[in-house]
Structure formats: structure tokens, C-alpha cells
Amino acid sequence: MRLVEKRDLLNRRAFLGRSAGAAVLAGAATAMGGKGLAAVPLKTVKAPDAPVLIRMARDLYPHDRLPDTYYETAVATIDAKLAGEPASGKLLSEGVVALNKAATAKFGKPYLDIAAEADRVAVLKDIEGTPFFARMRSEMITAFYNQEELWAKLGYEGSSAEYGGYLHRGFDDIDWLPA
């Protein structure tokens, strides 16, 4: 009934197996030339600006256990949506310029080069009154959390209406609460 992804303990054998698998995948991705979102053609954002938006998205909605692919998908979704709005076509690219400018003014380096998350959040607080920040924050909610493959990782079971609601489907499961 409940599909919450449980963390498993990692023993030496599992660690070595996963490390070997990750090395093979990394080698295959390098051989194919894939660079995540940089390989996907965006409509309103230049390729060098995409990693800045991904980092910003991760700082706005941090989930340390999730890979960047979910954030890349969300940024690509937002980019495609804004490409269809003539008035908002340059919002992301101009916002990245403003974000880097604010980061350089505060820390002397671009936003992507700031290592500490708390420092990046301080830069985001400096620009939170801008239309760019407001749009990214609001669009990320649906672009990020509306990815079905992400739901199980966050503990969301999906729609329950077609199954008669949550009443008889474990709405009161509190297995996450310590005994």
C-alpha cells in the first residue's frame, strides 16, 4: 500500500558493486558526450546558464538524496513554458545575469562558484524581491514536484480517488514515527 523508499544499509559488497556500476555508467556517459541538461537544447537559456539555474533550483527546493536529473527536468520544463510567453522570454537569462551580479557583489565570485549553501541562500535572499526569483520559486513547485517518478522517493503514493480515497489505504500509517 505505502511505497516509501527505505534507506538500506550499505555493506562492503554492495558498495563495491554500486561503485563499479557507477564507474561504468560514468564512462558510458562520457563516451556519449552527455552533460546532463547541457546536452538538451533549451529555448530561452544559453547552455552556460543552465547549471546556474539548476543550482538555484536545488537551493530553493533542497533534497540532498535526489540526483540533479530531477532538477534538470524542472528547469527544462520552466524554460519551455517561458519560451511560449513572449513577455517572459528573457526572464531566465536576464535573471541569471542578475543572480551572478548579486553573488559577485556579495562574495566576489559568480553564484555557481560559491561553495557554501548558506552563502548561496544569502544571495538568493538578496534577490527575492525580483520577478525572476518569484517566477522561479513559483514555477519550480509544479515543474519539480509534478514528476511522477519522483513521487515514490518523496513518500507520495499518488492519487487515491480511483481507489476510494485514503481512508482505507493507510492514511494513518505512522511507521515513520519512532516507537
Coordinates of C-alpha atoms in Angstrom, one line a residue, residues 43-166:
K43 CA 14.9 27.7 -25.8
T44 CA 15.4 30.8 -23.7
V45 CA 18.6 30.0 -21.8
K46 CA 22.1 29.6 -23.1
A47 CA 24.0 26.4 -22.2
P48 CA 26.4 28.1 -19.7
D49 CA 23.5 29.5 -17.8
A50 CA 21.7 26.2 -17.3
P51 CA 23.9 24.9 -14.4
V52 CA 23.3 28.2 -12.5
L53 CA 19.5 27.6 -12.8
I54 CA 19.9 24.0 -11.6
R55 CA 22.0 25.1 -8.6
M56 CA 19.4 27.8 -7.8
A57 CA 16.6 25.2 -8.1
R58 CA 18.4 22.9 -5.8
D59 CA 18.9 25.7 -3.3
L60 CA 15.3 26.7 -3.5
Y61 CA 14.0 23.2 -3.0
P62 CA 16.8 21.2 -1.4
H63 CA 16.6 17.4 -1.4
D64 CA 20.1 16.0 -0.7
R65 CA 19.2 12.4 -1.7
L66 CA 17.9 13.3 -5.1
P67 CA 20.1 13.5 -8.2
D68 CA 20.3 16.6 -10.4
T69 CA 18.3 14.9 -13.1
Y70 CA 15.0 15.9 -11.4
Y71 CA 16.2 19.5 -11.2
E72 CA 17.3 19.4 -14.8
T73 CA 13.9 18.3 -15.9
A74 CA 12.2 21.0 -13.9
V75 CA 14.5 23.7 -15.3
A76 CA 13.8 22.4 -18.9
T77 CA 10.1 22.5 -18.2
I78 CA 10.2 26.0 -16.9
D79 CA 12.3 27.1 -19.9
A80 CA 9.8 25.5 -22.3
K81 CA 6.9 27.2 -20.6
L82 CA 8.6 30.7 -20.6
A83 CA 9.5 30.2 -24.3
G84 CA 5.8 30.2 -25.1
E85 CA 5.3 33.6 -23.3
P86 CA 6.7 36.4 -25.4
A87 CA 6.8 38.8 -22.4
S88 CA 8.8 36.3 -20.3
G89 CA 11.2 35.1 -23.0
K90 CA 14.3 36.7 -21.5
L91 CA 13.4 36.4 -17.8
L92 CA 15.6 33.4 -17.1
S93 CA 18.7 34.6 -19.0
E94 CA 18.4 38.1 -17.5
G95 CA 17.8 36.6 -14.1
V96 CA 21.0 34.5 -14.3
V97 CA 22.9 37.7 -15.1
A98 CA 21.3 39.5 -12.1
L99 CA 22.0 36.5 -9.8
N100 CA 25.6 36.3 -10.8
K101 CA 25.9 40.1 -10.3
A102 CA 24.4 39.9 -6.8
A103 CA 26.8 37.0 -6.0
T104 CA 29.8 38.9 -7.2
A105 CA 28.8 42.0 -5.2
K106 CA 28.4 39.9 -2.1
F107 CA 31.2 37.3 -2.3
G108 CA 33.4 38.4 -5.2
K109 CA 32.5 35.4 -7.4
P110 CA 29.7 34.0 -9.6
Y111 CA 26.8 32.2 -8.0
L112 CA 27.9 28.8 -9.2
D113 CA 31.4 29.2 -7.7
I114 CA 30.0 29.8 -4.2
A115 CA 30.7 26.6 -2.3
A116 CA 28.7 27.1 0.9
E117 CA 24.9 26.6 0.6
A118 CA 24.3 29.2 3.3
D119 CA 26.2 31.8 1.3
R120 CA 24.2 30.9 -1.8
V121 CA 20.9 31.2 0.2
A122 CA 22.1 34.7 1.4
V123 CA 22.5 35.7 -2.3
L124 CA 19.0 34.4 -3.1
K125 CA 17.6 36.4 -0.2
D126 CA 19.1 39.5 -1.7
I127 CA 17.2 38.9 -5.0
E128 CA 14.0 37.5 -3.6
G129 CA 12.0 40.7 -4.5
T130 CA 12.8 40.3 -8.2
P131 CA 10.3 39.0 -10.8
F132 CA 13.0 36.3 -11.8
F133 CA 13.1 34.9 -8.2
A134 CA 9.4 35.0 -7.8
R135 CA 8.8 33.2 -11.1
M136 CA 11.5 30.5 -10.5
R137 CA 10.1 29.8 -7.0
S138 CA 6.5 29.5 -8.1
E139 CA 7.2 27.6 -11.3
M140 CA 9.6 25.1 -9.5
I141 CA 6.7 23.9 -7.3
T142 CA 4.9 22.3 -10.2
A143 CA 7.8 21.7 -12.5
F144 CA 9.7 19.8 -9.8
Y145 CA 7.0 18.1 -7.7
N146 CA 4.8 17.1 -10.7
Q147 CA 7.3 14.5 -11.8
E148 CA 5.7 11.1 -11.2
E149 CA 9.0 9.2 -11.0
L150 CA 9.9 11.4 -8.0
W151 CA 6.7 10.8 -6.0
A152 CA 7.7 7.4 -4.5
K153 CA 11.1 8.9 -3.5
L154 CA 9.3 11.6 -1.5
G155 CA 6.8 9.2 0.0
Y156 CA 3.7 10.3 -2.0
E157 CA 1.5 7.5 -3.1
G158 CA -0.2 9.4 -5.9
S159 CA -3.9 9.9 -6.5
S160 CA -6.3 8.0 -4.3
A161 CA -9.7 9.0 -5.7
E162 CA -9.8 6.0 -8.1
Y163 CA -9.2 3.6 -5.1
G164 CA -11.8 5.1 -2.8
G165 CA -9.7 7.7 -1.1
Y166 CA -7.1 7.4 1.7

